[in-house]
PDB file of C-alpha atoms in Angstrom:
ATOM      1  CA  MET A 209     110.661  70.570 155.753  1.00 50.00           C
ATOM      2  CA  SER A 210     112.301  70.971 159.153  1.00 65.00           C
ATOM      3  CA  VAL A 211     114.667  73.701 157.952  1.00 84.00           C
ATOM      4  CA  MET A 212     113.514  76.645 155.873  1.00 94.00           C
ATOM      5  CA  ARG A 213     115.936  77.193 153.016  1.00 97.00           C
ATOM      6  CA  PHE A 214     115.548  79.376 149.949  1.00 97.00           C
ATOM      7  CA  ALA A 215     116.651  79.269 146.323  1.00 97.00           C
ATOM      8  CA  VAL A 216     117.854  82.298 144.387  1.00 97.00           C
ATOM      9  CA  THR A 217     118.186  82.288 140.599  1.00 97.00           C
ATOM     10  CA  PRO A 218     120.554  84.958 139.197  1.00 95.00           C
ATOM     11  CA  GLY A 219     118.661  85.073 135.894  1.00 95.00           C
ATOM     12  CA  GLU A 220     120.375  86.250 132.718  1.00 95.00           C
ATOM     13  CA  PRO A 221     124.049  85.297 133.155  1.00 96.00           C
ATOM     14  CA  ALA A 222     125.299  88.339 131.212  1.00 96.00           C
ATOM     15  CA  GLY A 223     123.241  90.726 133.358  1.00 95.00           C
ATOM     16  CA  ILE A 224     123.571  92.005 136.916  1.00 96.00           C
ATOM     17  CA  GLY A 225     121.928  89.010 138.619  1.00 95.00           C
ATOM     18  CA  PRO A 226     125.235  87.229 139.327  1.00 96.00           C
ATOM     19  CA  ASP A 227     126.715  90.499 140.650  1.00 96.00           C
ATOM     20  CA  LEU A 228     123.765  90.979 143.006  1.00 95.00           C
ATOM     21  CA  CYS A 229     124.041  87.467 144.442  1.00 95.00           C
ATOM     22  CA  LEU A 230     127.771  87.883 145.064  1.00 96.00           C
ATOM     23  CA  LEU A 231     127.291  91.260 146.725  1.00 94.00           C
ATOM     24  CA  LEU A 232     124.553  89.889 148.981  1.00 91.00           C
ATOM     25  CA  ALA A 233     126.894  87.128 150.127  1.00 92.00           C
ATOM     26  CA  SER A 234     128.967  89.706 151.995  1.00 89.00           C
ATOM     27  CA  ASN A 235     126.293  89.596 154.723  1.00 88.00           C
ATOM     28  CA  ALA A 236     125.027  86.466 156.451  1.00 91.00           C
ATOM     29  CA  GLN A 237     121.405  85.575 155.740  1.00 93.00           C
ATOM     30  CA  PRO A 238     119.014  84.321 158.438  1.00 95.00           C
ATOM     31  CA  TYR A 239     118.266  81.140 156.466  1.00 96.00           C
ATOM     32  CA  PRO A 240     120.250  78.894 154.132  1.00 97.00           C
ATOM     33  CA  LEU A 241     120.206  80.572 150.706  1.00 97.00           C
ATOM     34  CA  ILE A 242     121.266  78.523 147.687  1.00 97.00           C
ATOM     35  CA  ALA A 243     122.164  80.112 144.357  1.00 97.00           C
ATOM     36  CA  ILE A 244     121.042  77.848 141.528  1.00 97.00           C
ATOM     37  CA  THR A 245     123.412  78.749 138.724  1.00 97.00           C
ATOM     38  CA  SER A 246     126.842  78.071 137.274  1.00 97.00           C
ATOM     39  CA  ARG A 247     129.606  78.062 139.873  1.00 97.00           C
ATOM     40  CA  ASP A 248     132.106  78.971 137.134  1.00 97.00           C
ATOM     41  CA  LEU A 249     129.993  82.004 136.198  1.00 97.00           C
ATOM     42  CA  LEU A 250     129.974  83.252 139.784  1.00 97.00           C
ATOM     43  CA  ALA A 251     133.698  82.638 140.194  1.00 97.00           C
ATOM     44  CA  GLU A 252     134.527  84.591 137.034  1.00 97.00           C
ATOM     45  CA  ARG A 253     132.212  87.474 137.964  1.00 97.00           C
ATOM     46  CA  ALA A 254     133.638  87.603 141.499  1.00 96.00           C
ATOM     47  CA  THR A 255     137.134  87.947 140.026  1.00 96.00           C
ATOM     48  CA  GLN A 256     135.924  90.677 137.679  1.00 96.00           C
ATOM     49  CA  LEU A 257     134.349  92.559 140.587  1.00 95.00           C
ATOM     50  CA  GLY A 258     137.277  91.983 142.927  1.00 95.00           C
ATOM     51  CA  LEU A 259     135.055  90.225 145.482  1.00 94.00           C
ATOM     52  CA  ALA A 260     136.395  87.567 147.828  1.00 94.00           C
ATOM     53  CA  VAL A 261     133.338  85.307 148.052  1.00 95.00           C
ATOM     54  CA  ALA A 262     133.770  81.651 148.983  1.00 96.00           C
ATOM     55  CA  LEU A 263     131.525  79.584 146.679  1.00 97.00           C
ATOM     56  CA  HIS A 264     130.487  76.483 148.592  1.00 96.00           C
ATOM     57  CA  PRO A 265     129.139  73.703 146.324  1.00 95.00           C
ATOM     58  CA  VAL A 266     126.043  71.811 147.453  1.00 95.00           C
ATOM     59  CA  ASN A 267     123.995  69.072 145.826  1.00 90.00           C
ATOM     60  CA  SER A 268     120.425  67.868 145.933  1.00 87.00           C
ATOM     61  CA  LEU A 269     121.283  64.997 148.268  1.00 84.00           C
ATOM     62  CA  ALA A 270     122.883  67.225 150.886  1.00 87.00           C
ATOM     63  CA  LEU A 271     121.267  70.643 150.957  1.00 93.00           C
ATOM     64  CA  PRO A 272     122.533  72.818 153.823  1.00 93.00           C
ATOM     65  CA  ASP A 273     120.600  73.144 157.073  1.00 94.00           C
ATOM     66  CA  THR A 274     122.447  76.203 158.386  1.00 95.00           C
ATOM     67  CA  PRO A 275     122.924  79.681 156.907  1.00 95.00           C
ATOM     68  CA  ALA A 276     126.193  80.366 155.122  1.00 95.00           C
ATOM     69  CA  PRO A 277     128.686  82.553 157.008  1.00 95.00           C
ATOM     70  CA  ALA A 278     129.229  86.095 155.753  1.00 95.00           C
ATOM     71  CA  GLY A 279     131.414  86.042 152.664  1.00 95.00           C
ATOM     72  CA  THR A 280     130.163  82.605 151.624  1.00 96.00           C
ATOM     73  CA  LEU A 281     127.534  81.603 149.054  1.00 97.00           C
ATOM     74  CA  TYR A 282     126.018  78.146 148.652  1.00 97.00           C
ATOM     75  CA  VAL A 283     125.851  77.142 144.974  1.00 97.00           C
ATOM     76  CA  LEU A 284     123.886  74.308 143.390  1.00 97.00           C
ATOM     77  CA  ASP A 285     125.751  74.095 140.094  1.00 96.00           C
ATOM     78  CA  VAL A 286     123.948  74.229 136.755  1.00 96.00           C
ATOM     79  CA  PRO A 287     126.462  74.198 133.874  1.00 96.00           C
ATOM     80  CA  LEU A 288     126.493  76.909 131.219  1.00 96.00           C
ATOM     81  CA  ALA A 289     126.208  76.011 127.554  1.00 94.00           C
ATOM     82  CA  ALA A 290     128.644  78.744 126.462  1.00 95.00           C
ATOM     83  CA  PRO A 291     131.118  81.125 128.136  1.00 95.00           C
ATOM     84  CA  VAL A 292     129.637  84.381 129.431  1.00 95.00           C
ATOM     85  CA  VAL A 293     130.877  87.907 128.798  1.00 95.00           C
ATOM     86  CA  ALA A 294     129.270  90.432 131.137  1.00 92.00           C
ATOM     87  CA  GLY A 295     126.923  92.673 129.161  1.00 93.00           C
ATOM     88  CA  GLN A 296     126.795  90.477 126.050  1.00 95.00           C
ATOM     89  CA  LEU A 297     123.711  88.323 125.478  1.00 94.00           C
ATOM     90  CA  ASP A 298     124.132  84.848 124.029  1.00 94.00           C
ATOM     91  CA  PRO A 299     121.097  82.768 122.966  1.00 94.00           C
ATOM     92  CA  ALA A 300     123.164  79.640 123.572  1.00 95.00           C
ATOM     93  CA  ASN A 301     122.619  80.107 127.318  1.00 95.00           C
ATOM     94  CA  ALA A 302     118.845  80.582 127.119  1.00 94.00           C
ATOM     95  CA  GLN A 303     118.118  76.975 128.108  1.00 95.00           C
ATOM     96  CA  PHE A 304     120.522  77.321 131.025  1.00 96.00           C
ATOM     97  CA  VAL A 305     118.359  80.163 132.386  1.00 95.00           C
ATOM     98  CA  LEU A 306     115.208  78.053 132.057  1.00 96.00           C
ATOM     99  CA  ASP A 307     116.954  75.082 133.684  1.00 96.00           C
ATOM    100  CA  THR A 308     117.791  77.171 136.767  1.00 97.00           C
ATOM    101  CA  LEU A 309     114.171  78.314 137.073  1.00 97.00           C
ATOM    102  CA  THR A 310     112.887  74.780 136.644  1.00 96.00           C
ATOM    103  CA  ARG A 311     115.244  73.425 139.302  1.00 97.00           C
ATOM    104  CA  ALA A 312     114.242  76.136 141.782  1.00 97.00           C
ATOM    105  CA  GLY A 313     110.520  75.778 141.081  1.00 97.00           C
ATOM    106  CA  GLU A 314     110.571  72.000 141.310  1.00 97.00           C
ATOM    107  CA  GLY A 315     112.581  72.262 144.525  1.00 96.00           C
ATOM    108  CA  CYS A 316     109.872  74.497 146.011  1.00 97.00           C
ATOM    109  CA  LEU A 317     107.136  72.109 144.937  1.00 97.00           C
ATOM    110  CA  ALA A 318     109.056  69.187 146.454  1.00 95.00           C
ATOM    111  CA  GLY A 319     109.557  71.004 149.765  1.00 95.00           C
ATOM    112  CA  GLU A 320     113.339  71.375 149.436  1.00 96.00           C
ATOM    113  CA  PHE A 321     112.957  75.153 149.443  1.00 97.00           C
ATOM    114  CA  ALA A 322     110.514  77.363 151.342  1.00 97.00           C
ATOM    115  CA  GLY A 323     110.553  79.856 148.478  1.00 97.00           C
ATOM    116  CA  MET A 324     112.433  81.138 145.453  1.00 97.00           C
ATOM    117  CA  ILE A 325     113.794  84.588 144.705  1.00 97.00           C
ATOM    118  CA  THR A 326     114.485  85.515 141.095  1.00 96.00           C
ATOM    119  CA  ALA A 327     116.889  88.036 139.614  1.00 94.00           C
ATOM    120  CA  PRO A 328     115.977  89.416 136.157  1.00 92.00           C
ATOM    121  CA  VAL A 329     115.921  87.375 132.953  1.00 93.00           C
ATOM    122  CA  HIS A 330     116.078  88.727 129.411  1.00 92.00           C
ATOM    123  CA  LYS A 331     112.891  87.652 127.628  1.00 90.00           C
ATOM    124  CA  GLY A 332     114.146  88.645 124.183  1.00 91.00           C
ATOM    125  CA  VAL A 333     117.208  86.403 124.102  1.00 91.00           C
ATOM    126  CA  ILE A 334     115.188  83.386 125.316  1.00 90.00           C
ATOM    127  CA  ASN A 335     112.698  83.933 122.492  1.00 90.00           C
ATOM    128  CA  GLU A 336     115.559  84.398 120.004  1.00 91.00           C
ATOM    129  CA  ALA A 337     116.825  80.974 121.061  1.00 91.00           C
ATOM    130  CA  GLY A 338     113.530  79.462 119.906  1.00 91.00           C
ATOM    131  CA  THR A 339     111.629  79.117 123.193  1.00 88.00           C
ATOM    132  CA  ALA A 340     108.395  81.064 123.541  1.00 85.00           C
ATOM    133  CA  PHE A 341     108.815  82.883 126.845  1.00 85.00           C
ATOM    134  CA  SER A 342     106.682  85.741 128.129  1.00 80.00           C
ATOM    135  CA  GLY A 343     108.205  85.990 131.603  1.00 82.00           C
ATOM    136  CA  HIS A 344     108.903  84.393 134.957  1.00 88.00           C
ATOM    137  CA  THR A 345     105.263  84.645 136.026  1.00 86.00           C
ATOM    138  CA  GLU A 346     103.821  82.664 133.121  1.00 87.00           C
ATOM    139  CA  PHE A 347     106.699  80.161 133.173  1.00 90.00           C
ATOM    140  CA  LEU A 348     106.164  79.381 136.852  1.00 94.00           C
ATOM    141  CA  GLN A 349     102.389  79.309 136.404  1.00 93.00           C
ATOM    142  CA  ALA A 350     102.828  76.520 133.838  1.00 93.00           C
ATOM    143  CA  LEU A 351     105.482  74.727 135.897  1.00 94.00           C
ATOM    144  CA  CYS A 352     103.248  74.725 138.993  1.00 95.00           C
ATOM    145  CA  GLY A 353      99.996  74.020 137.123  1.00 95.00           C
ATOM    146  CA  ALA A 354      98.373  77.140 138.603  1.00 94.00           C
ATOM    147  CA  GLU A 355      95.035  78.138 137.078  1.00 91.00           C
ATOM    148  CA  GLN A 356      95.414  81.885 137.683  1.00 91.00           C
ATOM    149  CA  VAL A 357      98.241  84.049 138.961  1.00 94.00           C
ATOM    150  CA  VAL A 358      98.323  87.671 140.099  1.00 95.00           C
ATOM    151  CA  MET A 359     101.175  90.156 139.889  1.00 93.00           C
ATOM    152  CA  MET A 360     101.676  92.187 143.045  1.00 96.00           C
ATOM    153  CA  LEU A 361     104.437  94.706 143.640  1.00 95.00           C
ATOM    154  CA  ALA A 362     105.305  95.756 147.149  1.00 94.00           C
ATOM    155  CA  THR A 363     107.567  98.147 148.955  1.00 91.00           C
ATOM    156  CA  ARG A 364     107.709  99.098 152.591  1.00 86.00           C
ATOM    157  CA  GLY A 365     104.251 100.489 153.404  1.00 89.00           C
ATOM    158  CA  LEU A 366     102.450  99.701 150.127  1.00 94.00           C
ATOM    159  CA  ARG A 367     101.299  96.649 148.163  1.00 96.00           C
ATOM    160  CA  VAL A 368      99.691  96.962 144.722  1.00 97.00           C
ATOM    161  CA  ALA A 369      98.136  94.019 142.848  1.00 97.00           C
ATOM    162  CA  LEU A 370      96.943  94.177 139.239  1.00 97.00           C
ATOM    163  CA  VAL A 371      93.768  92.960 137.560  1.00 97.00           C
ATOM    164  CA  THR A 372      95.440  93.239 134.146  1.00 94.00           C
ATOM    165  CA  THR A 373      99.186  93.342 133.502  1.00 88.00           C
ATOM    166  CA  HIS A 374     100.987  93.734 130.186  1.00 83.00           C
ATOM    167  CA  LEU A 375      98.202  94.817 127.847  1.00 88.00           C
ATOM    168  CA  PRO A 376      98.007  97.731 125.405  1.00 92.00           C
ATOM    169  CA  LEU A 377      95.876 100.446 126.981  1.00 95.00           C
ATOM    170  CA  ARG A 378      93.213 100.172 124.258  1.00 96.00           C
ATOM    171  CA  GLU A 379      92.586  96.536 125.295  1.00 96.00           C
ATOM    172  CA  VAL A 380      92.339  97.077 129.046  1.00 96.00           C
ATOM    173  CA  ALA A 381      88.652  97.997 129.348  1.00 96.00           C
ATOM    174  CA  GLU A 382      87.598  94.888 127.436  1.00 97.00           C
ATOM    175  CA  ALA A 383      89.743  92.717 129.689  1.00 97.00           C
ATOM    176  CA  ILE A 384      88.102  94.050 132.873  1.00 97.00           C
ATOM    177  CA  THR A 385      85.383  91.419 133.224  1.00 97.00           C
ATOM    178  CA  GLN A 386      83.447  90.377 136.305  1.00 98.00           C
ATOM    179  CA  ALA A 387      85.074  86.946 136.191  1.00 97.00           C
ATOM    180  CA  ARG A 388      88.598  88.375 136.044  1.00 97.00           C
ATOM    181  CA  VAL A 389      88.040  90.942 138.795  1.00 98.00           C
ATOM    182  CA  GLU A 390      86.545  88.273 141.036  1.00 98.00           C
ATOM    183  CA  ARG A 391      89.352  85.760 140.443  1.00 97.00           C
ATOM    184  CA  VAL A 392      92.073  88.316 141.110  1.00 97.00           C
ATOM    185  CA  ALA A 393      90.362  89.735 144.206  1.00 98.00           C
ATOM    186  CA  ARG A 394      89.915  86.243 145.669  1.00 98.00           C
ATOM    187  CA  ILE A 395      93.559  85.290 145.074  1.00 97.00           C
ATOM    188  CA  LEU A 396      94.784  88.568 146.547  1.00 98.00           C
ATOM    189  CA  HIS A 397      92.589  88.147 149.643  1.00 98.00           C
ATOM    190  CA  GLN A 398      93.574  84.497 150.148  1.00 96.00           C
ATOM    191  CA  ASP A 399      97.326  85.014 149.686  1.00 96.00           C
ATOM    192  CA  LEU A 400      97.356  88.023 152.004  1.00 97.00           C
ATOM    193  CA  LYS A 401      95.933  85.640 154.592  1.00 96.00           C
ATOM    194  CA  ASP A 402      97.977  82.533 153.797  1.00 94.00           C
ATOM    195  CA  LYS A 403     101.330  84.039 152.789  1.00 94.00           C
ATOM    196  CA  PHE A 404     101.380  87.324 154.697  1.00 94.00           C
ATOM    197  CA  GLY A 405      99.619  86.246 157.878  1.00 94.00           C
ATOM    198  CA  LEU A 406      96.834  88.850 157.688  1.00 95.00           C
ATOM    199  CA  SER A 407      93.700  87.438 159.290  1.00 95.00           C
ATOM    200  CA  ALA A 408      91.272  89.957 157.745  1.00 96.00           C
ATOM    201  CA  PRO A 409      93.016  91.861 154.938  1.00 97.00           C
ATOM    202  CA  ARG A 410      91.526  95.202 153.906  1.00 98.00           C
ATOM    203  CA  ILE A 411      91.833  95.878 150.170  1.00 98.00           C
ATOM    204  CA  LEU A 412      91.202  99.192 148.423  1.00 98.00           C
ATOM    205  CA  VAL A 413      89.950  98.754 144.856  1.00 98.00           C
ATOM    206  CA  CYS A 414      90.570 101.310 142.115  1.00 98.00           C
ATOM    207  CA  GLY A 415      87.937 102.237 139.595  1.00 97.00           C
ATOM    208  CA  LEU A 416      88.917 101.979 135.949  1.00 97.00           C
ATOM    209  CA  ASN A 417      87.851 105.424 134.789  1.00 96.00           C
ATOM    210  CA  PRO A 418      88.730 108.935 135.999  1.00 95.00           C
ATOM    211  CA  HIS A 419      86.764 109.745 139.175  1.00 96.00           C
ATOM    212  CA  ALA A 420      85.711 106.052 139.228  1.00 93.00           C
ATOM    213  CA  GLY A 421      83.343 106.781 136.345  1.00 92.00           C
ATOM    214  CA  GLU A 422      81.568 109.666 138.091  1.00 93.00           C
ATOM    215  CA  GLY A 423      78.244 107.880 138.364  1.00 93.00           C
ATOM    216  CA  GLY A 424      78.417 106.569 134.798  1.00 94.00           C
ATOM    217  CA  HIS A 425      79.177 109.904 133.145  1.00 95.00           C
ATOM    218  CA  LEU A 426      82.812 108.928 132.531  1.00 94.00           C
ATOM    219  CA  GLY A 427      82.281 105.247 131.787  1.00 94.00           C
ATOM    220  CA  ARG A 428      80.109 102.426 133.119  1.00 95.00           C
ATOM    221  CA  GLU A 429      82.725  99.785 133.992  1.00 96.00           C
ATOM    222  CA  GLU A 430      82.449 100.623 137.688  1.00 96.00           C
ATOM    223  CA  ILE A 431      78.645 100.244 137.660  1.00 96.00           C
ATOM    224  CA  ASP A 432      78.370  97.257 135.318  1.00 97.00           C
ATOM    225  CA  VAL A 433      81.500  95.257 136.209  1.00 97.00           C
ATOM    226  CA  ILE A 434      83.411  96.254 139.340  1.00 98.00           C
ATOM    227  CA  GLU A 435      80.697  97.185 141.850  1.00 97.00           C
ATOM    228  CA  PRO A 436      78.624  93.991 141.401  1.00 98.00           C
ATOM    229  CA  VAL A 437      81.730  91.867 142.044  1.00 98.00           C
ATOM    230  CA  LEU A 438      82.688  93.829 145.146  1.00 98.00           C
ATOM    231  CA  GLU A 439      79.152  93.583 146.551  1.00 98.00           C
ATOM    232  CA  ARG A 440      79.112  89.826 145.956  1.00 98.00           C
ATOM    233  CA  LEU A 441      82.487  89.304 147.642  1.00 98.00           C
ATOM    234  CA  ARG A 442      81.668  91.596 150.557  1.00 98.00           C
ATOM    235  CA  ALA A 443      78.636  89.434 151.246  1.00 98.00           C
ATOM    236  CA  GLN A 444      81.079  86.525 151.576  1.00 97.00           C
ATOM    237  CA  GLY A 445      83.178  88.356 154.160  1.00 97.00           C
ATOM    238  CA  LEU A 446      85.916  89.994 152.082  1.00 98.00           C
ATOM    239  CA  ASP A 447      86.876  93.516 153.186  1.00 98.00           C
ATOM    240  CA  LEU A 448      86.885  95.384 149.880  1.00 98.00           C
ATOM    241  CA  VAL A 449      86.573  99.179 149.678  1.00 97.00           C
ATOM    242  CA  GLY A 450      85.694 100.824 146.370  1.00 92.00           C
ATOM    243  CA  PRO A 451      85.726 101.301 143.534  1.00 97.00           C
ATOM    244  CA  LEU A 452      87.625 104.479 144.424  1.00 97.00           C
ATOM    245  CA  PRO A 453      89.136 107.136 142.136  1.00 97.00           C
ATOM    246  CA  ALA A 454      92.776 106.200 141.682  1.00 96.00           C
ATOM    247  CA  ASP A 455      93.944 109.811 141.879  1.00 94.00           C
ATOM    248  CA  THR A 456      92.748 110.147 145.476  1.00 94.00           C
ATOM    249  CA  LEU A 457      93.049 106.529 146.627  1.00 95.00           C
ATOM    250  CA  PHE A 458      96.865 106.781 146.768  1.00 95.00           C
ATOM    251  CA  THR A 459      96.888 109.298 149.605  1.00 93.00           C
ATOM    252  CA  PRO A 460      97.895 108.732 153.248  1.00 91.00           C
ATOM    253  CA  LYS A 461      94.344 109.063 154.552  1.00 91.00           C
ATOM    254  CA  HIS A 462      93.295 105.986 152.562  1.00 92.00           C
ATOM    255  CA  LEU A 463      96.515 103.977 152.519  1.00 93.00           C
ATOM    256  CA  GLU A 464      97.096 103.980 156.266  1.00 90.00           C
ATOM    257  CA  HIS A 465      93.963 101.883 156.708  1.00 88.00           C
ATOM    258  CA  CYS A 466      94.579  99.196 154.073  1.00 95.00           C
ATOM    259  CA  ASP A 467      96.730  96.124 153.485  1.00 97.00           C
ATOM    260  CA  ALA A 468      96.807  96.248 149.676  1.00 98.00           C
ATOM    261  CA  VAL A 469      95.495  98.143 146.673  1.00 98.00           C
ATOM    262  CA  LEU A 470      93.916  96.389 143.705  1.00 98.00           C
ATOM    263  CA  ALA A 471      94.571  98.419 140.549  1.00 98.00           C
ATOM    264  CA  MET A 472      92.825  97.754 137.257  1.00 98.00           C
ATOM    265  CA  TYR A 473      95.867  98.107 134.995  1.00 97.00           C
ATOM    266  CA  HIS A 474      99.651  98.287 135.035  1.00 94.00           C
ATOM    267  CA  ASP A 475     100.250 102.032 134.799  1.00 95.00           C
ATOM    268  CA  GLN A 476      97.417 102.890 137.167  1.00 97.00           C
ATOM    269  CA  GLY A 477      99.080 101.440 140.249  1.00 95.00           C
ATOM    270  CA  LEU A 478     102.748 100.790 139.570  1.00 93.00           C
ATOM    271  CA  PRO A 479     103.986 104.354 138.944  1.00 94.00           C
ATOM    272  CA  VAL A 480     102.874 105.301 142.464  1.00 95.00           C
ATOM    273  CA  LEU A 481     104.498 102.247 143.998  1.00 94.00           C
ATOM    274  CA  LYS A 482     107.756 102.734 142.124  1.00 91.00           C
ATOM    275  CA  TYR A 483     107.866 106.400 143.053  1.00 92.00           C
ATOM    276  CA  LYS A 484     107.484 105.427 146.698  1.00 91.00           C
ATOM    277  CA  GLY A 485     109.901 102.507 146.647  1.00 87.00           C
ATOM    278  CA  PHE A 486     112.182 102.834 143.640  1.00 81.00           C
ATOM    279  CA  GLY A 487     115.141 100.523 144.101  1.00 79.00           C
ATOM    280  CA  ALA A 488     113.518  98.868 147.114  1.00 86.00           C
ATOM    281  CA  ALA A 489     110.431  97.206 145.648  1.00 89.00           C
ATOM    282  CA  VAL A 490     109.651  93.558 145.079  1.00 93.00           C
ATOM    283  CA  ASN A 491     107.494  91.645 142.609  1.00 93.00           C
ATOM    284  CA  VAL A 492     105.438  88.864 144.227  1.00 95.00           C
ATOM    285  CA  THR A 493     103.569  86.224 142.236  1.00 94.00           C
ATOM    286  CA  LEU A 494     100.294  85.372 143.969  1.00 96.00           C
ATOM    287  CA  GLY A 495      98.179  82.329 143.145  1.00 96.00           C
ATOM    288  CA  LEU A 496     101.100  79.881 142.995  1.00 96.00           C
ATOM    289  CA  PRO A 497     101.367  76.947 145.412  1.00 96.00           C
ATOM    290  CA  ILE A 498     104.906  78.164 146.121  1.00 97.00           C
ATOM    291  CA  ILE A 499     106.467  81.433 147.317  1.00 97.00           C
ATOM    292  CA  ARG A 500     108.134  83.424 144.570  1.00 97.00           C
ATOM    293  CA  THR A 501     109.475  86.942 144.841  1.00 97.00           C
ATOM    294  CA  SER A 502     111.553  88.926 142.383  1.00 94.00           C
ATOM    295  CA  VAL A 503     113.397  92.168 141.874  1.00 91.00           C
ATOM    296  CA  ASP A 504     111.468  94.998 140.224  1.00 85.00           C
ATOM    297  CA  HIS A 505     114.160  95.872 137.649  1.00 85.00           C
ATOM    298  CA  GLY A 506     115.725  94.495 134.488  1.00 86.00           C
ATOM    299  CA  THR A 507     119.016  92.859 133.569  1.00 90.00           C
ATOM    300  CA  ALA A 508     120.963  96.181 133.317  1.00 89.00           C
ATOM    301  CA  LEU A 509     123.466  94.697 130.885  1.00 92.00           C
ATOM    302  CA  ASP A 510     125.444  97.935 130.813  1.00 93.00           C
ATOM    303  CA  LEU A 511     126.152  97.641 134.549  1.00 92.00           C
ATOM    304  CA  ALA A 512     127.053  93.943 134.673  1.00 92.00           C
ATOM    305  CA  GLY A 513     130.566  93.459 136.012  1.00 92.00           C
ATOM    306  CA  SER A 514     130.947  97.161 136.790  1.00 94.00           C
ATOM    307  CA  GLY A 515     130.514  97.055 140.552  1.00 90.00           C
ATOM    308  CA  LYS A 516     127.969  99.868 140.279  1.00 91.00           C
ATOM    309  CA  VAL A 517     124.791  97.967 141.117  1.00 90.00           C
ATOM    310  CA  ASP A 518     122.325  98.465 143.956  1.00 88.00           C
ATOM    311  CA  THR A 519     121.263  95.371 145.863  1.00 89.00           C
ATOM    312  CA  GLY A 520     118.226  97.114 147.409  1.00 86.00           C
ATOM    313  CA  SER A 521     115.498  95.410 145.397  1.00 89.00           C
ATOM    314  CA  LEU A 522     116.994  91.928 145.749  1.00 92.00           C
ATOM    315  CA  GLN A 523     117.397  92.442 149.499  1.00 91.00           C
ATOM    316  CA  VAL A 524     113.717  93.401 149.783  1.00 91.00           C
ATOM    317  CA  ALA A 525     112.783  90.375 147.651  1.00 94.00           C
ATOM    318  CA  LEU A 526     114.711  88.155 150.062  1.00 95.00           C
ATOM    319  CA  GLU A 527     113.168  89.759 153.148  1.00 93.00           C
ATOM    320  CA  THR A 528     109.673  89.443 151.650  1.00 94.00           C
ATOM    321  CA  ALA A 529     110.172  85.756 150.847  1.00 96.00           C
ATOM    322  CA  TYR A 530     111.400  85.127 154.397  1.00 96.00           C
ATOM    323  CA  GLN A 531     108.410  86.956 155.895  1.00 93.00           C
ATOM    324  CA  MET A 532     105.959  85.064 153.676  1.00 94.00           C
ATOM    325  CA  ALA A 533     107.449  81.711 154.621  1.00 95.00           C
ATOM    326  CA  GLU A 534     107.399  82.631 158.312  1.00 93.00           C
ATOM    327  CA  ALA A 535     103.738  83.698 158.035  1.00 90.00           C
ATOM    328  CA  ARG A 536     102.847  80.407 156.405  1.00 79.00           C
TER     329      ARG A 536
END
């Protein structure tokens, strides 16, 4: 692909995704950015918000090679199944949401796009429509045929990847196996090199238990599971530090000398990251053959069409996708 262009999917049409895309169009982007969604939806939402955004239609045979001017948004039209009312979910449009994701993902795989940026979807309404859907990450994993994916959230100055994601806390310890820790650590290391341009990434690894198990007195997962994996991978040249107590790992003295943190479970690492970068964090899916970044918030149905939304997270998601593509 001679020109790097990017796809953005506004997600749930009744949510704030369309608003965010329209607001971002007020500033020129450094690369061609194509919204894959309904042009009618964007036009109606722009009227509701009082935004003068020129919606420039494009098609698969003539994708743009130059960035859109400020106040203009390229749109690859995907028709809605039913009219949209901001803030009101409609299962009739669930397939529309999946169609936009499929088009963006397939475009990345085909080399039309250097990466895709996703605004939030509403999992519940897609499932109500009869399609089993657990999230963007799993959907794109299946679409791309990826064996394993890793969720990483990032904000300026901190990246946190997860060994386990959306599991009840009582199931986490059982899910922390040597095989899983090794797979996730390898993907994190490789994607930091390939997609972030880090030649020798340094990764801090959290223990699972308080005080990283305190020599086995507060749990043996560090001794029996995590440490053997880290020793094995260090012998292969990976720069892995730990397992460290999570309560002291997230301090400047440690973080200033690392490129990413590997946390064992969702609420071990993400509260710190979101405290540091709330409203300006990005979700990155590692392990895919494509670049995919996303906002770190939900559909905010109550704010759709109100003009009271913050574009910070989507802007960081865009910037991160650009940086990853440039590093590649």
